[in-house]
PDB file of C-alpha atoms in Angstrom:
ATOM      1  CA  ASP A 260      20.888   2.633   2.953  1.00  0.00           C
ATOM      2  CA  THR A 261      17.930   1.390   0.812  1.00  0.00           C
ATOM      3  CA  ALA A 262      15.408  -0.592   3.020  1.00  0.00           C
ATOM      4  CA  VAL A 263      13.408  -2.348   0.220  1.00  0.00           C
ATOM      5  CA  SER A 264      14.881  -2.177  -3.260  1.00  0.00           C
ATOM      6  CA  GLN A 265      13.272  -3.620  -6.339  1.00  0.00           C
ATOM      7  CA  THR A 266      14.858  -4.114  -9.895  1.00  0.00           C
ATOM      8  CA  PRO A 267      14.157  -3.291 -12.561  1.00  0.00           C
ATOM      9  CA  LYS A 268      12.471   0.056 -11.900  1.00  0.00           C
ATOM     10  CA  TYR A 269      11.203   0.063 -15.646  1.00  0.00           C
ATOM     11  CA  LEU A 270      10.161  -3.044 -17.643  1.00  0.00           C
ATOM     12  CA  VAL A 271       8.781  -2.802 -21.161  1.00  0.00           C
ATOM     13  CA  THR A 272       7.898  -6.061 -22.868  1.00  0.00           C
ATOM     14  CA  GLN A 273       5.718  -7.622 -25.540  1.00  0.00           C
ATOM     15  CA  MET A 274       2.648  -9.588 -24.978  1.00  0.00           C
ATOM     16  CA  GLY A 275       3.177 -13.204 -24.205  1.00  0.00           C
ATOM     17  CA  ASN A 276       6.493 -12.989 -22.605  1.00  0.00           C
ATOM     18  CA  ASP A 277       7.529 -14.181 -19.473  1.00  0.00           C
ATOM     19  CA  LYS A 278       9.363 -11.694 -16.869  1.00  0.00           C
ATOM     20  CA  SER A 279      10.474 -11.414 -13.485  1.00  0.00           C
ATOM     21  CA  ILE A 280      10.759  -8.450 -10.867  1.00  0.00           C
ATOM     22  CA  LYS A 281      13.218  -8.814  -8.110  1.00  0.00           C
ATOM     23  CA  CYS A 282      12.627  -7.777  -4.362  1.00  0.00           C
ATOM     24  CA  GLU A 283      15.147  -7.349  -1.587  1.00  0.00           C
ATOM     25  CA  GLN A 284      14.573  -5.994   2.090  1.00  0.00           C
ATOM     26  CA  ASN A 285      17.539  -5.251   4.505  1.00  0.00           C
ATOM     27  CA  LEU A 286      15.290  -4.634   7.351  1.00  0.00           C
ATOM     28  CA  GLY A 287      15.181  -8.121   8.946  1.00  0.00           C
ATOM     29  CA  HIS A 288      11.635  -8.607   8.396  1.00  0.00           C
ATOM     30  CA  ASP A 289       9.998 -11.806   8.473  1.00  0.00           C
ATOM     31  CA  THR A 290       7.096 -11.049   5.625  1.00  0.00           C
ATOM     32  CA  MET A 291       7.019  -9.515   2.361  1.00  0.00           C
ATOM     33  CA  TYR A 292       4.253  -8.768  -0.359  1.00  0.00           C
ATOM     34  CA  TRP A 293       3.594  -7.743  -3.569  1.00  0.00           C
ATOM     35  CA  TYR A 294       1.163  -5.007  -4.584  1.00  0.00           C
ATOM     36  CA  LYS A 295      -0.161  -3.970  -8.111  1.00  0.00           C
ATOM     37  CA  GLN A 296      -1.109  -0.325  -8.630  1.00  0.00           C
ATOM     38  CA  ASP A 297      -3.239   0.212 -11.519  1.00  0.00           C
ATOM     39  CA  SER A 298      -3.731   3.165 -13.935  1.00  0.00           C
ATOM     40  CA  LYS A 299      -6.392   4.383 -11.727  1.00  0.00           C
ATOM     41  CA  LYS A 300      -3.699   4.905  -8.856  1.00  0.00           C
ATOM     42  CA  PHE A 301      -5.749   1.714  -6.905  1.00  0.00           C
ATOM     43  CA  LEU A 302      -3.240  -0.157  -4.861  1.00  0.00           C
ATOM     44  CA  LYS A 303      -4.246  -3.996  -4.275  1.00  0.00           C
ATOM     45  CA  ILE A 304      -2.741  -6.880  -2.507  1.00  0.00           C
ATOM     46  CA  MET A 305      -1.350  -9.784  -4.480  1.00  0.00           C
ATOM     47  CA  PHE A 306       0.565 -11.973  -2.136  1.00  0.00           C
ATOM     48  CA  SER A 307       2.064 -11.909   1.452  1.00  0.00           C
ATOM     49  CA  TYR A 308       4.408 -14.440   2.069  1.00  0.00           C
ATOM     50  CA  ASN A 309       6.746 -15.473   5.298  1.00  0.00           C
ATOM     51  CA  ASN A 310       8.932 -18.468   5.970  1.00  0.00           C
ATOM     52  CA  LYS A 311       5.789 -20.366   6.911  1.00  0.00           C
ATOM     53  CA  GLU A 312       2.790 -19.603   4.736  1.00  0.00           C
ATOM     54  CA  LEU A 313       2.161 -18.036   1.157  1.00  0.00           C
ATOM     55  CA  ILE A 314      -1.412 -16.231   1.135  1.00  0.00           C
ATOM     56  CA  ILE A 315      -2.481 -15.528  -2.434  1.00  0.00           C
ATOM     57  CA  ASN A 316      -5.302 -12.962  -3.234  1.00  0.00           C
ATOM     58  CA  GLU A 317      -7.800 -15.319  -4.922  1.00  0.00           C
ATOM     59  CA  THR A 318      -8.014 -12.526  -7.749  1.00  0.00           C
ATOM     60  CA  VAL A 319      -4.694 -13.017  -8.991  1.00  0.00           C
ATOM     61  CA  PRO A 320      -4.169 -15.037 -12.101  1.00  0.00           C
ATOM     62  CA  ASN A 321      -2.196 -18.056 -11.684  1.00  0.00           C
ATOM     63  CA  ARG A 322       0.392 -16.581 -14.269  1.00  0.00           C
ATOM     64  CA  PHE A 323       1.728 -14.574 -11.116  1.00  0.00           C
ATOM     65  CA  SER A 324       3.963 -16.522  -9.012  1.00  0.00           C
ATOM     66  CA  PRO A 325       6.119 -15.303  -6.171  1.00  0.00           C
ATOM     67  CA  LYS A 326       9.309 -16.968  -5.236  1.00  0.00           C
ATOM     68  CA  SER A 327      11.573 -16.564  -2.311  1.00  0.00           C
ATOM     69  CA  PRO A 328      14.922 -17.892  -2.284  1.00  0.00           C
ATOM     70  CA  ASP A 329      15.503 -16.420   1.246  1.00  0.00           C
ATOM     71  CA  LYS A 330      14.016 -14.479   3.856  1.00  0.00           C
ATOM     72  CA  ALA A 331      15.299 -11.308   2.536  1.00  0.00           C
ATOM     73  CA  HIS A 332      13.869 -11.612  -1.047  1.00  0.00           C
ATOM     74  CA  LEU A 333      10.506 -12.244  -2.704  1.00  0.00           C
ATOM     75  CA  ASN A 334      10.641 -12.174  -6.409  1.00  0.00           C
ATOM     76  CA  LEU A 335       7.762 -11.884  -8.589  1.00  0.00           C
ATOM     77  CA  HIS A 336       7.486 -13.954 -11.878  1.00  0.00           C
ATOM     78  CA  ILE A 337       4.936 -13.380 -14.415  1.00  0.00           C
ATOM     79  CA  ASN A 338       4.256 -15.710 -17.582  1.00  0.00           C
ATOM     80  CA  SER A 339       2.504 -15.142 -20.573  1.00  0.00           C
ATOM     81  CA  LEU A 340       2.119 -11.229 -20.147  1.00  0.00           C
ATOM     82  CA  GLU A 341      -1.139  -9.747 -20.997  1.00  0.00           C
ATOM     83  CA  LEU A 342      -1.748  -6.068 -21.753  1.00  0.00           C
ATOM     84  CA  GLY A 343      -3.858  -5.800 -18.492  1.00  0.00           C
ATOM     85  CA  ASP A 344      -0.613  -6.511 -16.569  1.00  0.00           C
ATOM     86  CA  SER A 345       0.595  -3.190 -17.282  1.00  0.00           C
ATOM     87  CA  ALA A 346       0.609  -1.301 -13.803  1.00  0.00           C
ATOM     88  CA  VAL A 347       3.161  -0.624 -11.172  1.00  0.00           C
ATOM     89  CA  TYR A 348       4.178  -3.417  -8.759  1.00  0.00           C
ATOM     90  CA  PHE A 349       5.182  -2.558  -5.263  1.00  0.00           C
ATOM     91  CA  CYS A 350       7.108  -4.889  -2.959  1.00  0.00           C
ATOM     92  CA  ALA A 351       6.870  -4.377   0.726  1.00  0.00           C
ATOM     93  CA  SER A 352       7.995  -5.821   4.159  1.00  0.00           C
ATOM     94  CA  SER A 353       6.834  -5.778   7.608  1.00  0.00           C
ATOM     95  CA  GLN A 354       8.310  -7.173  10.827  1.00  0.00           C
ATOM     96  CA  ASP A 355       5.568  -9.912  11.124  1.00  0.00           C
ATOM     97  CA  THR A 356       1.671 -10.468  10.476  1.00  0.00           C
ATOM     98  CA  SER A 357       1.042 -11.253  14.012  1.00  0.00           C
ATOM     99  CA  GLY A 358      -1.990  -9.043  15.063  1.00  0.00           C
ATOM    100  CA  GLY A 359      -1.796  -7.017  11.421  1.00  0.00           C
ATOM    101  CA  GLY A 360      -0.463  -3.740  12.825  1.00  0.00           C
ATOM    102  CA  ASP A 361       3.161  -3.909  11.637  1.00  0.00           C
ATOM    103  CA  THR A 362       4.100  -1.041   9.303  1.00  0.00           C
ATOM    104  CA  GLN A 363       4.712  -2.007   5.947  1.00  0.00           C
ATOM    105  CA  TYR A 364       7.875  -0.503   4.050  1.00  0.00           C
ATOM    106  CA  PHE A 365       7.450  -0.239   0.604  1.00  0.00           C
ATOM    107  CA  GLY A 366       9.842  -0.320  -2.512  1.00  0.00           C
ATOM    108  CA  PRO A 367      10.229   2.409  -5.115  1.00  0.00           C
ATOM    109  CA  GLY A 368       7.898   0.298  -7.664  1.00  0.00           C
ATOM    110  CA  THR A 369       8.315  -1.422 -10.992  1.00  0.00           C
ATOM    111  CA  ARG A 370       6.460   0.352 -13.762  1.00  0.00           C
ATOM    112  CA  LEU A 371       5.659  -2.611 -16.241  1.00  0.00           C
ATOM    113  CA  THR A 372       4.263  -1.709 -19.636  1.00  0.00           C
ATOM    114  CA  VAL A 373       3.066  -4.641 -22.013  1.00  0.00           C
ATOM    115  CA  LEU A 374       2.944  -3.938 -25.703  1.00  0.00           C
TER     116      LEU A 374
ATOM    117  CA  GLY B 155     -16.443  -8.403   1.715  1.00  0.00           C
ATOM    118  CA  GLN B 156     -14.865  -5.053   2.521  1.00  0.00           C
ATOM    119  CA  ASN B 157     -15.381  -1.627   1.113  1.00  0.00           C
ATOM    120  CA  ILE B 158     -13.359   1.542   1.909  1.00  0.00           C
ATOM    121  CA  ASP B 159     -14.434   4.898   0.688  1.00  0.00           C
ATOM    122  CA  GLN B 160     -12.447   7.966   0.612  1.00  0.00           C
ATOM    123  CA  PRO B 161     -12.719  11.385  -1.552  1.00  0.00           C
ATOM    124  CA  THR B 162     -11.169  11.153  -4.743  1.00  0.00           C
ATOM    125  CA  GLU B 163      -9.767  14.576  -4.829  1.00  0.00           C
ATOM    126  CA  MET B 164      -9.303  17.757  -2.221  1.00  0.00           C
ATOM    127  CA  THR B 165      -7.977  21.260  -2.764  1.00  0.00           C
ATOM    128  CA  ALA B 166      -6.607  23.383   0.130  1.00  0.00           C
ATOM    129  CA  THR B 167      -4.475  26.501   0.648  1.00  0.00           C
ATOM    130  CA  GLU B 168      -1.151  26.375   1.999  1.00  0.00           C
ATOM    131  CA  GLY B 169      -1.262  27.084   5.847  1.00  0.00           C
ATOM    132  CA  ALA B 170      -4.420  25.957   6.133  1.00  0.00           C
ATOM    133  CA  ILE B 171      -5.900  22.745   7.844  1.00  0.00           C
ATOM    134  CA  VAL B 172      -7.603  19.641   5.707  1.00  0.00           C
ATOM    135  CA  GLN B 173      -9.304  16.803   6.923  1.00  0.00           C
ATOM    136  CA  ILE B 174      -9.489  13.563   4.629  1.00  0.00           C
ATOM    137  CA  ASN B 175     -12.345  10.994   5.790  1.00  0.00           C
ATOM    138  CA  CYS B 176     -12.511   7.271   5.098  1.00  0.00           C
ATOM    139  CA  THR B 177     -15.293   5.186   5.872  1.00  0.00           C
ATOM    140  CA  TYR B 178     -15.027   1.364   5.796  1.00  0.00           C
ATOM    141  CA  GLN B 179     -17.033  -1.707   5.840  1.00  0.00           C
ATOM    142  CA  THR B 180     -15.105  -4.759   6.486  1.00  0.00           C
ATOM    143  CA  SER B 181     -15.288  -8.066   8.373  1.00  0.00           C
ATOM    144  CA  GLY B 182     -12.790  -8.740  11.015  1.00  0.00           C
ATOM    145  CA  PHE B 183     -11.559  -5.447  11.244  1.00  0.00           C
ATOM    146  CA  ASN B 184      -8.304  -4.811  13.234  1.00  0.00           C
ATOM    147  CA  GLY B 185      -6.849  -1.715  12.548  1.00  0.00           C
ATOM    148  CA  LEU B 186      -6.195   1.417   9.736  1.00  0.00           C
ATOM    149  CA  PHE B 187      -3.467   2.809   8.534  1.00  0.00           C
ATOM    150  CA  TRP B 188      -2.694   6.015   6.518  1.00  0.00           C
ATOM    151  CA  TYR B 189      -0.050   6.107   3.754  1.00  0.00           C
ATOM    152  CA  GLN B 190       1.033   9.174   1.896  1.00  0.00           C
ATOM    153  CA  GLN B 191       2.275   8.739  -1.922  1.00  0.00           C
ATOM    154  CA  HIS B 192       3.837  11.476  -4.002  1.00  0.00           C
ATOM    155  CA  ALA B 193       3.506  10.979  -7.914  1.00  0.00           C
ATOM    156  CA  GLY B 194       5.870   8.349  -9.265  1.00  0.00           C
ATOM    157  CA  GLU B 195       6.877   7.217  -5.536  1.00  0.00           C
ATOM    158  CA  ALA B 196       6.329   4.403  -3.163  1.00  0.00           C
ATOM    159  CA  PRO B 197       3.569   4.824  -0.429  1.00  0.00           C
ATOM    160  CA  THR B 198       4.962   6.064   3.012  1.00  0.00           C
ATOM    161  CA  PHE B 199       3.577   5.271   6.461  1.00  0.00           C
ATOM    162  CA  LEU B 200       1.848   8.254   8.248  1.00  0.00           C
ATOM    163  CA  SER B 201      -0.256   6.578  10.902  1.00  0.00           C
ATOM    164  CA  TYR B 202      -1.806   3.578  12.645  1.00  0.00           C
ATOM    165  CA  ASN B 203      -4.948   3.273  14.540  1.00  0.00           C
ATOM    166  CA  VAL B 204      -6.244   0.354  16.277  1.00  0.00           C
ATOM    167  CA  LEU B 205      -8.120   1.900  19.310  1.00  0.00           C
ATOM    168  CA  ASP B 206     -10.571   4.583  19.133  1.00  0.00           C
ATOM    169  CA  GLY B 207      -9.303   8.219  19.562  1.00  0.00           C
ATOM    170  CA  LEU B 208      -7.000  10.584  18.016  1.00  0.00           C
ATOM    171  CA  GLU B 209      -3.230   9.959  17.316  1.00  0.00           C
ATOM    172  CA  GLU B 210      -1.129  12.996  17.154  1.00  0.00           C
ATOM    173  CA  LYS B 211       2.115  12.966  15.182  1.00  0.00           C
ATOM    174  CA  GLY B 212       3.767  16.336  14.706  1.00  0.00           C
ATOM    175  CA  ARG B 213       1.284  18.331  11.857  1.00  0.00           C
ATOM    176  CA  PHE B 214      -0.361  15.172  11.221  1.00  0.00           C
ATOM    177  CA  SER B 215      -3.162  13.421  13.095  1.00  0.00           C
ATOM    178  CA  SER B 216      -5.239  10.493  12.790  1.00  0.00           C
ATOM    179  CA  PHE B 217      -8.613   9.577  14.268  1.00  0.00           C
ATOM    180  CA  LEU B 218     -10.687   6.247  14.481  1.00  0.00           C
ATOM    181  CA  SER B 219     -13.984   5.360  15.529  1.00  0.00           C
ATOM    182  CA  ARG B 220     -14.562   1.488  15.447  1.00  0.00           C
ATOM    183  CA  SER B 221     -18.351   1.523  16.077  1.00  0.00           C
ATOM    184  CA  LYS B 222     -18.592   4.208  13.088  1.00  0.00           C
ATOM    185  CA  GLY B 223     -16.494   2.830  10.679  1.00  0.00           C
ATOM    186  CA  TYR B 224     -14.811   5.949  10.181  1.00  0.00           C
ATOM    187  CA  SER B 225     -11.372   7.581  10.150  1.00  0.00           C
ATOM    188  CA  TYR B 226     -10.058  10.622   9.474  1.00  0.00           C
ATOM    189  CA  LEU B 227      -6.487  12.261   8.572  1.00  0.00           C
ATOM    190  CA  LEU B 228      -5.977  15.982   9.807  1.00  0.00           C
ATOM    191  CA  LEU B 229      -3.282  17.713   8.064  1.00  0.00           C
ATOM    192  CA  LYS B 230      -2.273  21.153   9.978  1.00  0.00           C
ATOM    193  CA  GLU B 231      -0.104  24.188   8.603  1.00  0.00           C
ATOM    194  CA  LEU B 232      -0.445  22.694   5.201  1.00  0.00           C
ATOM    195  CA  GLN B 233       2.907  23.022   2.807  1.00  0.00           C
ATOM    196  CA  MET B 234       3.233  22.747  -0.849  1.00  0.00           C
ATOM    197  CA  LYS B 235       5.215  19.452  -0.182  1.00  0.00           C
ATOM    198  CA  ASP B 236       2.055  17.841   1.241  1.00  0.00           C
ATOM    199  CA  SER B 237       0.515  17.646  -2.243  1.00  0.00           C
ATOM    200  CA  ALA B 238       0.049  13.991  -2.689  1.00  0.00           C
ATOM    201  CA  SER B 239      -2.369  11.173  -2.701  1.00  0.00           C
ATOM    202  CA  TYR B 240      -3.359   9.879   0.929  1.00  0.00           C
ATOM    203  CA  LEU B 241      -4.357   6.178   1.194  1.00  0.00           C
ATOM    204  CA  CYS B 242      -6.547   4.806   3.730  1.00  0.00           C
ATOM    205  CA  ALA B 243      -5.934   1.020   4.308  1.00  0.00           C
ATOM    206  CA  VAL B 244      -7.213  -1.654   6.925  1.00  0.00           C
ATOM    207  CA  THR B 245      -6.055  -4.511   8.149  1.00  0.00           C
ATOM    208  CA  ARG B 246      -8.196  -7.544   9.062  1.00  0.00           C
ATOM    209  CA  TYR B 247      -8.064 -10.685  11.724  1.00  0.00           C
ATOM    210  CA  GLY B 248      -7.505 -14.222   9.994  1.00  0.00           C
ATOM    211  CA  GLY B 249      -5.230 -15.740   7.638  1.00  0.00           C
ATOM    212  CA  SER B 250      -4.387 -12.655   5.625  1.00  0.00           C
ATOM    213  CA  GLN B 251      -4.261 -10.479   8.751  1.00  0.00           C
ATOM    214  CA  GLY B 252      -1.167  -8.619   7.752  1.00  0.00           C
ATOM    215  CA  ASN B 253      -2.356  -7.640   4.071  1.00  0.00           C
ATOM    216  CA  LEU B 254      -3.338  -3.942   3.780  1.00  0.00           C
ATOM    217  CA  ILE B 255      -6.711  -3.444   2.009  1.00  0.00           C
ATOM    218  CA  PHE B 256      -6.303  -0.001   0.326  1.00  0.00           C
ATOM    219  CA  GLY B 257      -9.155   2.687  -0.312  1.00  0.00           C
ATOM    220  CA  LYS B 258      -8.845   4.283  -3.552  1.00  0.00           C
ATOM    221  CA  GLY B 259      -6.863   7.245  -2.132  1.00  0.00           C
ATOM    222  CA  THR B 260      -7.431  10.938  -1.797  1.00  0.00           C
ATOM    223  CA  LYS B 261      -5.307  13.148  -4.242  1.00  0.00           C
ATOM    224  CA  LEU B 262      -4.499  16.372  -2.415  1.00  0.00           C
ATOM    225  CA  SER B 263      -3.547  19.642  -4.116  1.00  0.00           C
ATOM    226  CA  VAL B 264      -2.358  22.406  -2.084  1.00  0.00           C
ATOM    227  CA  LYS B 265      -2.146  25.868  -3.684  1.00  0.00           C
ATOM    228  CA  PRO B 266      -0.342  28.878  -2.422  1.00  0.00           C
TER     229      PRO B 266
END
């Protein structure tokens, strides 16, 4: 059984398009995250979200918006895609953020290529 | 701000022991994670340290010194499958306390 799943696995699109990446977790976790891993393999937090609070990394452009239809899903919408958005995007989940010590489980990643 | 440093690359021999160091400077430090990431795959959890000292888990051990802002991951009896990137990540108290702040990772190559 897949704990954290993402679709699509690969996404190739043109500059200026709007796209979405879906994430689902079946672990019953309260908190979900989106990370971006660039070409140098540097993994950086974009958002964390639970049913109470959305925390946005201040460096993330407002073209990126997370949307959570329910506790098990956190989708990532990207408007007006730019070349620099090309990266691997990882979704993750954890039981809770309290204390900051909960293990995060990562999805398989979505490789986004913007042409 | 925060700063997390780890070596970019390391090479070791199958069967040997390797130590991957991580130093950090961050306000509101809470705890430190180590993740393993094979090429083209997702990061997977290895260890979590919040108190000073050594945590042992099979062939892998992780050490933390909060006063020195220092951690290491120790891999024993290296196997070829241990070739991967090892990511040091810290968590902080405060509004974003669940968020992992990653270092740039150490790419370990295990050779026969």
